[in-house]
PDB file of C-alpha atoms in Angstrom:
ATOM      1  CA  MET A1141     120.363  90.242 133.468  1.00 66.00           C
ATOM      2  CA  GLN A1142     119.774  86.868 135.239  1.00 79.00           C
ATOM      3  CA  ASN A1143     122.145  85.440 137.820  1.00 85.00           C
ATOM      4  CA  LEU A1144     123.973  81.991 137.509  1.00 88.00           C
ATOM      5  CA  ASP A1145     123.035  79.562 140.245  1.00 91.00           C
ATOM      6  CA  ILE A1146     126.348  78.640 142.157  1.00 91.00           C
ATOM      7  CA  GLU A1147     124.824  75.474 143.372  1.00 91.00           C
ATOM      8  CA  LEU A1148     124.084  74.346 139.927  1.00 93.00           C
ATOM      9  CA  LEU A1149     127.444  75.318 138.318  1.00 93.00           C
ATOM     10  CA  ARG A1150     129.103  73.302 141.308  1.00 90.00           C
ATOM     11  CA  THR A1151     127.025  70.176 140.309  1.00 92.00           C
ATOM     12  CA  PHE A1152     127.820  70.760 136.833  1.00 92.00           C
ATOM     13  CA  VAL A1153     131.591  70.796 137.584  1.00 87.00           C
ATOM     14  CA  ALA A1154     131.485  67.880 139.703  1.00 86.00           C
ATOM     15  CA  VAL A1155     129.965  65.905 137.015  1.00 89.00           C
ATOM     16  CA  ILE A1156     132.766  66.677 134.728  1.00 86.00           C
ATOM     17  CA  GLU A1157     135.519  66.405 137.372  1.00 76.00           C
ATOM     18  CA  HIS A1158     134.313  63.173 138.319  1.00 79.00           C
ATOM     19  CA  GLY A1159     133.628  61.458 134.945  1.00 79.00           C
ATOM     20  CA  SER A1160     130.034  60.721 135.227  1.00 85.00           C
ATOM     21  CA  PHE A1161     126.565  61.860 136.473  1.00 89.00           C
ATOM     22  CA  ALA A1162     126.566  58.979 138.954  1.00 88.00           C
ATOM     23  CA  ALA A1163     130.161  59.983 140.373  1.00 85.00           C
ATOM     24  CA  GLY A1164     129.289  63.447 140.344  1.00 85.00           C
ATOM     25  CA  ALA A1165     126.087  62.739 142.374  1.00 87.00           C
ATOM     26  CA  GLN A1166     128.109  61.119 144.977  1.00 84.00           C
ATOM     27  CA  ALA A1167     130.342  63.992 145.154  1.00 78.00           C
ATOM     28  CA  VAL A1168     127.764  66.562 145.721  1.00 82.00           C
ATOM     29  CA  LEU A1169     125.778  64.185 148.085  1.00 84.00           C
ATOM     30  CA  ARG A1170     122.682  63.919 145.834  1.00 89.00           C
ATOM     31  CA  THR A1171     120.932  61.331 143.897  1.00 91.00           C
ATOM     32  CA  GLN A1172     121.701  60.924 140.201  1.00 90.00           C
ATOM     33  CA  SER A1173     118.015  61.984 139.139  1.00 91.00           C
ATOM     34  CA  ALA A1174     118.681  65.198 141.314  1.00 91.00           C
ATOM     35  CA  VAL A1175     121.790  65.837 139.640  1.00 92.00           C
ATOM     36  CA  THR A1176     120.065  65.336 136.269  1.00 92.00           C
ATOM     37  CA  GLN A1177     117.400  67.763 137.131  1.00 93.00           C
ATOM     38  CA  GLN A1178     119.966  70.273 138.206  1.00 93.00           C
ATOM     39  CA  ILE A1179     121.802  70.131 134.945  1.00 93.00           C
ATOM     40  CA  GLN A1180     118.511  70.528 133.087  1.00 93.00           C
ATOM     41  CA  ARG A1181     117.856  73.564 135.119  1.00 93.00           C
ATOM     42  CA  LEU A1182     121.225  74.967 134.315  1.00 94.00           C
ATOM     43  CA  GLU A1183     120.687  74.257 130.745  1.00 93.00           C
ATOM     44  CA  ALA A1184     117.348  76.201 130.935  1.00 92.00           C
ATOM     45  CA  GLN A1185     118.796  79.071 132.812  1.00 91.00           C
ATOM     46  CA  ILE A1186     121.499  79.713 130.211  1.00 91.00           C
ATOM     47  CA  GLY A1187     119.520  78.451 127.164  1.00 91.00           C
ATOM     48  CA  LYS A1188     122.065  76.184 125.851  1.00 90.00           C
ATOM     49  CA  THR A1189     122.565  72.440 125.659  1.00 92.00           C
ATOM     50  CA  LEU A1190     125.611  71.249 127.794  1.00 92.00           C
ATOM     51  CA  PHE A1191     125.888  67.616 126.850  1.00 90.00           C
ATOM     52  CA  ASN A1192     125.358  65.538 123.601  1.00 86.00           C
ATOM     53  CA  ARG A1193     124.682  61.795 123.949  1.00 77.00           C
ATOM     54  CA  VAL A1194     127.125  59.574 122.167  1.00 71.00           C
ATOM     55  CA  GLY A1195     126.152  55.953 122.433  1.00 65.00           C
ATOM     56  CA  ARG A1196     125.872  55.169 126.153  1.00 68.00           C
ATOM     57  CA  GLY A1197     127.919  58.308 127.267  1.00 70.00           C
ATOM     58  CA  LYS A1198     127.538  61.838 127.329  1.00 78.00           C
ATOM     59  CA  HIS A1199     130.112  64.465 126.168  1.00 84.00           C
ATOM     60  CA  LEU A1200     130.266  68.238 126.485  1.00 89.00           C
ATOM     61  CA  THR A1201     129.140  70.256 123.592  1.00 90.00           C
ATOM     62  CA  GLU A1202     131.159  73.429 122.527  1.00 89.00           C
ATOM     63  CA  ASP A1203     128.788  75.583 124.671  1.00 90.00           C
ATOM     64  CA  GLY A1204     129.515  73.078 127.552  1.00 90.00           C
ATOM     65  CA  ILE A1205     133.063  73.712 127.147  1.00 89.00           C
ATOM     66  CA  LYS A1206     132.717  77.464 127.354  1.00 88.00           C
ATOM     67  CA  VAL A1207     130.271  77.129 130.449  1.00 90.00           C
ATOM     68  CA  LEU A1208     132.684  74.913 132.022  1.00 88.00           C
ATOM     69  CA  ASP A1209     135.481  77.389 132.087  1.00 84.00           C
ATOM     70  CA  TYR A1210     133.307  80.050 133.462  1.00 88.00           C
ATOM     71  CA  ALA A1211     131.866  77.838 136.122  1.00 88.00           C
ATOM     72  CA  ARG A1212     135.303  76.989 137.439  1.00 80.00           C
ATOM     73  CA  ARG A1213     136.284  80.685 137.632  1.00 81.00           C
ATOM     74  CA  LEU A1214     132.948  81.494 139.305  1.00 86.00           C
ATOM     75  CA  LEU A1215     133.252  78.720 141.839  1.00 81.00           C
ATOM     76  CA  ALA A1216     136.835  79.463 142.693  1.00 72.00           C
ATOM     77  CA  LEU A1217     136.033  83.240 143.296  1.00 77.00           C
ATOM     78  CA  ASN A1218     133.004  82.303 145.513  1.00 79.00           C
ATOM     79  CA  ASP A1219     135.075  79.839 147.585  1.00 69.00           C
ATOM     80  CA  GLU A1220     138.028  82.349 147.883  1.00 63.00           C
ATOM     81  CA  ALA A1221     135.788  84.901 149.297  1.00 72.00           C
ATOM     82  CA  CYS A1222     134.102  82.402 151.708  1.00 70.00           C
ATOM     83  CA  ILE A1223     137.419  81.333 153.006  1.00 59.00           C
ATOM     84  CA  ALA A1224     138.978  84.609 153.121  1.00 59.00           C
ATOM     85  CA  LEU A1225     136.262  85.992 155.506  1.00 68.00           C
ATOM     86  CA  SER A1226     136.760  83.108 157.789  1.00 62.00           C
ATOM     87  CA  GLY A1227     139.615  84.672 159.232  1.00 59.00           C
ATOM     88  CA  VAL A1228     142.112  81.569 158.905  1.00 56.00           C
ATOM     89  CA  ALA A1229     145.681  82.699 159.106  1.00 60.00           C
ATOM     90  CA  LEU A1230     148.679  81.085 157.370  1.00 62.00           C
ATOM     91  CA  SER A1231     152.275  82.616 156.929  1.00 69.00           C
ATOM     92  CA  GLY A1232     155.513  81.296 155.707  1.00 78.00           C
ATOM     93  CA  GLU A1233     156.906  80.028 152.422  1.00 87.00           C
ATOM     94  CA  VAL A1234     155.842  77.255 150.095  1.00 90.00           C
ATOM     95  CA  ARG A1235     157.462  76.022 146.759  1.00 93.00           C
ATOM     96  CA  LEU A1236     154.931  75.376 144.181  1.00 95.00           C
ATOM     97  CA  GLY A1237     155.523  73.712 140.805  1.00 95.00           C
ATOM     98  CA  ALA A1238     153.382  74.068 137.709  1.00 94.00           C
ATOM     99  CA  PRO A1239     153.652  73.014 134.081  1.00 90.00           C
ATOM    100  CA  HIS A1240     153.434  75.211 131.199  1.00 85.00           C
ATOM    101  CA  ASP A1241     150.160  74.017 130.227  1.00 81.00           C
ATOM    102  CA  VAL A1242     148.502  75.667 133.182  1.00 86.00           C
ATOM    103  CA  ALA A1243     150.710  78.656 133.700  1.00 84.00           C
ATOM    104  CA  GLU A1244     147.965  80.946 132.243  1.00 82.00           C
ATOM    105  CA  THR A1245     144.760  79.100 133.377  1.00 85.00           C
ATOM    106  CA  ILE A1246     144.777  77.126 136.565  1.00 89.00           C
ATOM    107  CA  LEU A1247     147.914  78.768 138.258  1.00 91.00           C
ATOM    108  CA  PRO A1248     146.735  82.230 138.310  1.00 91.00           C
ATOM    109  CA  ASN A1249     143.214  80.985 139.831  1.00 88.00           C
ATOM    110  CA  LEU A1250     145.244  79.085 142.206  1.00 90.00           C
ATOM    111  CA  LEU A1251     147.440  81.977 143.304  1.00 92.00           C
ATOM    112  CA  ALA A1252     144.613  84.240 143.464  1.00 89.00           C
ATOM    113  CA  HIS A1253     142.828  81.873 145.940  1.00 85.00           C
ATOM    114  CA  CYS A1254     146.007  81.423 147.836  1.00 85.00           C
ATOM    115  CA  SER A1255     146.489  85.211 148.053  1.00 85.00           C
ATOM    116  CA  ALA A1256     142.811  85.935 149.131  1.00 82.00           C
ATOM    117  CA  THR A1257     142.842  83.155 151.639  1.00 78.00           C
ATOM    118  CA  PHE A1258     146.406  83.432 153.176  1.00 81.00           C
ATOM    119  CA  PRO A1259     147.722  86.935 152.444  1.00 84.00           C
ATOM    120  CA  ASP A1260     150.868  86.452 154.480  1.00 84.00           C
ATOM    121  CA  LEU A1261     151.867  83.211 152.574  1.00 85.00           C
ATOM    122  CA  LYS A1262     154.855  83.520 150.378  1.00 89.00           C
ATOM    123  CA  ILE A1263     154.748  81.362 147.396  1.00 92.00           C
ATOM    124  CA  SER A1264     157.741  80.556 145.074  1.00 94.00           C
ATOM    125  CA  ILE A1265     156.757  79.413 141.598  1.00 95.00           C
ATOM    126  CA  HIS A1266     158.679  76.962 139.613  1.00 94.00           C
ATOM    127  CA  ILE A1267     157.445  76.218 136.094  1.00 92.00           C
ATOM    128  CA  GLY A1268     158.627  73.048 134.255  1.00 90.00           C
ATOM    129  CA  ARG A1269     157.279  69.838 132.706  1.00 86.00           C
ATOM    130  CA  SER A1270     155.217  67.499 134.746  1.00 88.00           C
ATOM    131  CA  PRO A1271     157.423  64.461 134.810  1.00 86.00           C
ATOM    132  CA  HIS A1272     160.402  66.994 135.842  1.00 89.00           C
ATOM    133  CA  LEU A1273     158.093  68.557 138.427  1.00 93.00           C
ATOM    134  CA  LEU A1274     157.043  65.243 139.924  1.00 93.00           C
ATOM    135  CA  ASN A1275     160.491  64.063 140.297  1.00 92.00           C
ATOM    136  CA  ALA A1276     161.454  67.430 142.128  1.00 93.00           C
ATOM    137  CA  LEU A1277     158.601  66.845 144.552  1.00 92.00           C
ATOM    138  CA  ARG A1278     159.820  63.316 145.302  1.00 90.00           C
ATOM    139  CA  HIS A1279     163.194  64.755 146.058  1.00 86.00           C
ATOM    140  CA  GLY A1280     162.095  67.508 148.291  1.00 85.00           C
ATOM    141  CA  GLU A1281     163.097  70.279 145.842  1.00 90.00           C
ATOM    142  CA  ILE A1282     159.461  71.658 145.783  1.00 93.00           C
ATOM    143  CA  ASP A1283     156.678  71.358 148.311  1.00 92.00           C
ATOM    144  CA  LEU A1284     153.739  71.093 146.051  1.00 95.00           C
ATOM    145  CA  THR A1285     153.195  70.606 142.304  1.00 96.00           C
ATOM    146  CA  ILE A1286     150.405  70.891 139.682  1.00 94.00           C
ATOM    147  CA  ALA A1287     150.908  68.014 137.142  1.00 92.00           C
ATOM    148  CA  GLY A1288     149.024  66.349 134.346  1.00 84.00           C
ATOM    149  CA  GLY A1289     150.641  62.895 134.861  1.00 73.00           C
ATOM    150  CA  GLU A1290     149.839  60.374 137.490  1.00 79.00           C
ATOM    151  CA  ALA A1291     151.939  59.485 140.635  1.00 83.00           C
ATOM    152  CA  ALA A1292     150.245  56.922 142.665  1.00 77.00           C
ATOM    153  CA  GLU A1293     152.473  57.209 145.645  1.00 81.00           C
ATOM    154  CA  LEU A1294     151.778  60.841 146.127  1.00 86.00           C
ATOM    155  CA  ARG A1295     148.751  62.470 147.660  1.00 86.00           C
ATOM    156  CA  PHE A1296     146.753  64.455 145.272  1.00 90.00           C
ATOM    157  CA  LEU A1297     143.705  66.680 144.777  1.00 89.00           C
ATOM    158  CA  THR A1298     142.065  66.976 141.399  1.00 90.00           C
ATOM    159  CA  LEU A1299     142.026  70.688 140.484  1.00 90.00           C
ATOM    160  CA  ARG A1300     140.446  70.283 136.999  1.00 88.00           C
ATOM    161  CA  THR A1301     139.429  67.745 134.619  1.00 88.00           C
ATOM    162  CA  SER A1302     139.614  69.066 131.013  1.00 87.00           C
ATOM    163  CA  PRO A1303     138.676  67.669 127.532  1.00 90.00           C
ATOM    164  CA  ILE A1304     141.525  67.226 124.962  1.00 92.00           C
ATOM    165  CA  VAL A1305     140.588  68.368 121.620  1.00 93.00           C
ATOM    166  CA  TRP A1306     142.199  68.561 118.247  1.00 95.00           C
ATOM    167  CA  MET A1307     142.700  72.224 117.479  1.00 94.00           C
ATOM    168  CA  CYS A1308     144.240  74.340 114.643  1.00 95.00           C
ATOM    169  CA  ALA A1309     144.470  77.674 113.180  1.00 95.00           C
ATOM    170  CA  PRO A1310     141.002  79.360 111.842  1.00 93.00           C
ATOM    171  CA  SER A1311     142.112  79.431 108.417  1.00 92.00           C
ATOM    172  CA  PHE A1312     143.389  75.712 108.385  1.00 93.00           C
ATOM    173  CA  HIS A1313     141.591  73.209 106.213  1.00 91.00           C
ATOM    174  CA  TYR A1314     141.989  69.438 106.985  1.00 88.00           C
ATOM    175  CA  ASP A1315     142.106  67.251 103.726  1.00 89.00           C
ATOM    176  CA  PRO A1316     141.120  63.611 105.021  1.00 88.00           C
ATOM    177  CA  THR A1317     142.716  62.386 101.629  1.00 90.00           C
ATOM    178  CA  GLN A1318     146.161  63.396 102.957  1.00 93.00           C
ATOM    179  CA  PRO A1319     148.072  62.530 105.918  1.00 94.00           C
ATOM    180  CA  LEU A1320     146.943  64.704 108.920  1.00 95.00           C
ATOM    181  CA  PRO A1321     149.835  67.207 109.490  1.00 96.00           C
ATOM    182  CA  LEU A1322     150.475  66.907 113.399  1.00 96.00           C
ATOM    183  CA  ILE A1323     152.175  69.354 115.515  1.00 96.00           C
ATOM    184  CA  VAL A1324     153.456  67.779 118.933  1.00 94.00           C
ATOM    185  CA  ALA A1325     155.902  68.096 121.718  1.00 88.00           C
ATOM    186  CA  ASP A1326     158.803  65.798 122.004  1.00 83.00           C
ATOM    187  CA  GLU A1327     158.763  62.237 123.452  1.00 77.00           C
ATOM    188  CA  LEU A1328     158.180  62.966 127.056  1.00 76.00           C
ATOM    189  CA  SER A1329     154.744  64.506 126.122  1.00 84.00           C
ATOM    190  CA  TYR A1330     151.432  62.886 127.218  1.00 84.00           C
ATOM    191  CA  PHE A1331     149.698  64.599 124.602  1.00 90.00           C
ATOM    192  CA  ARG A1332     151.958  63.378 121.856  1.00 92.00           C
ATOM    193  CA  ARG A1333     151.084  59.725 122.904  1.00 92.00           C
ATOM    194  CA  ILE A1334     147.493  60.593 123.199  1.00 92.00           C
ATOM    195  CA  ALA A1335     147.368  62.016 119.726  1.00 95.00           C
ATOM    196  CA  ILE A1336     149.379  59.306 117.975  1.00 95.00           C
ATOM    197  CA  ASP A1337     147.818  56.435 119.681  1.00 95.00           C
ATOM    198  CA  SER A1338     144.232  57.780 118.894  1.00 94.00           C
ATOM    199  CA  LEU A1339     145.151  58.342 115.183  1.00 95.00           C
ATOM    200  CA  GLN A1340     146.810  54.800 114.798  1.00 95.00           C
ATOM    201  CA  GLN A1341     143.745  53.220 116.521  1.00 94.00           C
ATOM    202  CA  ALA A1342     141.320  55.169 114.104  1.00 92.00           C
ATOM    203  CA  GLY A1343     143.505  54.136 111.066  1.00 93.00           C
ATOM    204  CA  ILE A1344     144.095  57.818 110.082  1.00 94.00           C
ATOM    205  CA  ARG A1345     147.415  58.495 108.256  1.00 95.00           C
ATOM    206  CA  TRP A1346     149.560  61.233 109.891  1.00 95.00           C
ATOM    207  CA  ARG A1347     152.933  62.979 109.513  1.00 96.00           C
ATOM    208  CA  ILE A1348     154.696  65.014 112.180  1.00 96.00           C
ATOM    209  CA  THR A1349     155.470  68.537 110.758  1.00 95.00           C
ATOM    210  CA  TYR A1350     156.796  70.354 113.601  1.00 94.00           C
ATOM    211  CA  THR A1351     157.878  69.423 117.215  1.00 93.00           C
ATOM    212  CA  SER A1352     158.649  71.774 120.145  1.00 91.00           C
ATOM    213  CA  PRO A1353     159.587  70.810 123.977  1.00 85.00           C
ATOM    214  CA  THR A1354     157.296  73.720 125.083  1.00 84.00           C
ATOM    215  CA  VAL A1355     153.579  74.640 124.933  1.00 85.00           C
ATOM    216  CA  VAL A1356     154.759  78.119 123.462  1.00 87.00           C
ATOM    217  CA  GLY A1357     156.486  76.531 120.372  1.00 91.00           C
ATOM    218  CA  VAL A1358     153.547  73.985 119.700  1.00 93.00           C
ATOM    219  CA  ARG A1359     151.177  76.962 119.920  1.00 92.00           C
ATOM    220  CA  ALA A1360     153.273  79.186 117.808  1.00 94.00           C
ATOM    221  CA  ALA A1361     153.263  76.360 115.053  1.00 95.00           C
ATOM    222  CA  VAL A1362     149.540  75.725 115.236  1.00 96.00           C
ATOM    223  CA  ARG A1363     148.751  79.610 114.952  1.00 95.00           C
ATOM    224  CA  ALA A1364     151.009  79.625 111.871  1.00 95.00           C
ATOM    225  CA  GLY A1365     148.673  76.992 110.201  1.00 94.00           C
ATOM    226  CA  LEU A1366     151.229  74.291 110.042  1.00 95.00           C
ATOM    227  CA  GLY A1367     148.964  71.477 111.238  1.00 95.00           C
ATOM    228  CA  VAL A1368     146.860  70.144 113.989  1.00 96.00           C
ATOM    229  CA  THR A1369     147.691  69.402 117.642  1.00 96.00           C
ATOM    230  CA  ALA A1370     145.924  67.671 120.623  1.00 95.00           C
ATOM    231  CA  ARG A1371     145.769  69.679 123.829  1.00 92.00           C
ATOM    232  CA  THR A1372     143.364  70.610 126.412  1.00 89.00           C
ATOM    233  CA  ILE A1373     140.836  73.656 126.044  1.00 86.00           C
ATOM    234  CA  GLU A1374     143.082  75.676 128.140  1.00 82.00           C
ATOM    235  CA  MET A1375     145.192  76.281 125.046  1.00 84.00           C
ATOM    236  CA  LEU A1376     142.301  77.486 123.118  1.00 84.00           C
ATOM    237  CA  GLY A1377     142.042  81.314 122.215  1.00 81.00           C
ATOM    238  CA  ASN A1378     140.619  83.563 119.584  1.00 84.00           C
ATOM    239  CA  ASP A1379     143.469  82.641 117.434  1.00 90.00           C
ATOM    240  CA  LEU A1380     142.863  78.866 117.537  1.00 92.00           C
ATOM    241  CA  ARG A1381     139.785  76.684 116.947  1.00 92.00           C
ATOM    242  CA  VAL A1382     138.492  73.288 117.739  1.00 91.00           C
ATOM    243  CA  LEU A1383     138.677  70.946 114.797  1.00 88.00           C
ATOM    244  CA  SER A1384     135.443  69.359 115.780  1.00 75.00           C
ATOM    245  CA  ASP A1385     134.088  67.131 113.007  1.00 69.00           C
ATOM    246  CA  PRO A1386     133.521  63.769 114.627  1.00 60.00           C
ATOM    247  CA  ALA A1387     133.600  61.955 111.209  1.00 65.00           C
ATOM    248  CA  ALA A1388     136.995  63.468 110.504  1.00 79.00           C
ATOM    249  CA  LEU A1389     139.141  62.562 113.626  1.00 90.00           C
ATOM    250  CA  PRO A1390     138.776  60.471 116.614  1.00 92.00           C
ATOM    251  CA  ARG A1391     137.344  61.618 119.986  1.00 90.00           C
ATOM    252  CA  LEU A1392     140.151  62.273 122.491  1.00 92.00           C
ATOM    253  CA  PRO A1393     140.063  61.480 126.312  1.00 90.00           C
ATOM    254  CA  GLU A1394     140.067  64.004 129.314  1.00 89.00           C
ATOM    255  CA  VAL A1395     143.124  64.858 131.517  1.00 88.00           C
ATOM    256  CA  SER A1396     143.099  65.625 135.046  1.00 88.00           C
ATOM    257  CA  PHE A1397     145.345  68.277 136.331  1.00 91.00           C
ATOM    258  CA  ARG A1398     146.362  67.439 140.078  1.00 92.00           C
ATOM    259  CA  LEU A1399     147.828  69.212 142.937  1.00 94.00           C
ATOM    260  CA  TYR A1400     150.438  66.639 144.406  1.00 94.00           C
ATOM    261  CA  LEU A1401     151.826  66.708 147.855  1.00 89.00           C
ATOM    262  CA  SER A1402     154.530  64.286 149.040  1.00 79.00           C
ATOM    263  CA  SER A1403     153.288  61.526 151.370  1.00 68.00           C
ATOM    264  CA  ASN A1404     156.438  62.327 153.514  1.00 65.00           C
ATOM    265  CA  SER A1405     156.202  65.990 153.338  1.00 70.00           C
ATOM    266  CA  THR A1406     157.802  67.729 156.454  1.00 65.00           C
ATOM    267  CA  ASN A1407     156.374  71.272 155.446  1.00 72.00           C
ATOM    268  CA  ALA A1408     153.428  71.893 157.611  1.00 73.00           C
ATOM    269  CA  LEU A1409     152.445  74.966 155.459  1.00 79.00           C
ATOM    270  CA  ALA A1410     152.304  73.003 152.355  1.00 84.00           C
ATOM    271  CA  ARG A1411     150.155  70.510 154.123  1.00 81.00           C
ATOM    272  CA  ARG A1412     147.711  73.089 155.441  1.00 80.00           C
ATOM    273  CA  LEU A1413     147.619  74.853 152.010  1.00 85.00           C
ATOM    274  CA  PHE A1414     147.056  71.405 150.242  1.00 86.00           C
ATOM    275  CA  ASP A1415     144.107  70.663 152.887  1.00 80.00           C
ATOM    276  CA  SER A1416     142.571  74.060 152.166  1.00 81.00           C
ATOM    277  CA  LEU A1417     142.077  73.321 148.627  1.00 83.00           C
ATOM    278  CA  ALA A1418     140.060  70.299 149.026  1.00 77.00           C
ATOM    279  CA  ASN A1419     136.810  70.177 146.921  1.00 70.00           C
ATOM    280  CA  LYS A1420     138.147  73.214 144.999  1.00 72.00           C
ATOM    281  CA  SER A1421     137.928  73.719 141.340  1.00 70.00           C
ATOM    282  CA  PHE A1422     140.143  75.980 139.318  1.00 74.00           C
TER     283      PHE A1422
END
């Protein structure tokens, strides 16, 4: 059995996190041609094509999406082990917010990293919606939060940049002659705006068949085959599939999940934890 090269995986994740081969090359302190060679070596190592060229851009293939998930987990575990063995101590309590979208993906990896690195640190978790969590951070009700939205006045680290995809139940059949049955969250939802704006710009007819303020409700409706939703790949599982026909539905953007810290934070533990997570992928 072959071993995956951590250095190649780190370069691959950097390209995705920073949005291009050029920006990824800067992040890993290599030339763009060297990064291209590393991606080619990784593709040869796993025997899969990671990127499709579309016009002047490159987008992840379905295999690329799978490899991205494994790469992030392997890098997180590698970095946790390295830091845990360094003997850095941190103890006390930090209040951490996280949206429902990442409660089963980024959050467990982040908590595992914190536990392995700072075993004496107590973390209280606050699950909510990104806009509410960002407001709680601004008002000092929590110390750090993961969020999918943007808040220019806050310090942040990018934990993960994920593709948004159209997803549906395995049995769902899309008939392009009929309005697309759309499953979305309520008006606060970033993903709702992305889905509707993309469909309108592409001139595709749509109708909302189900709404829910929670990811759990949206997922349940999609699993039931009531329609299609637009979410990041973190919501995918064996019970959902990507509706990937590029001729049928418009390509969707990526979204960055960030860890935010208030610029005026007085919690030294939160600042130390925040700084320890720099350049980590989850």
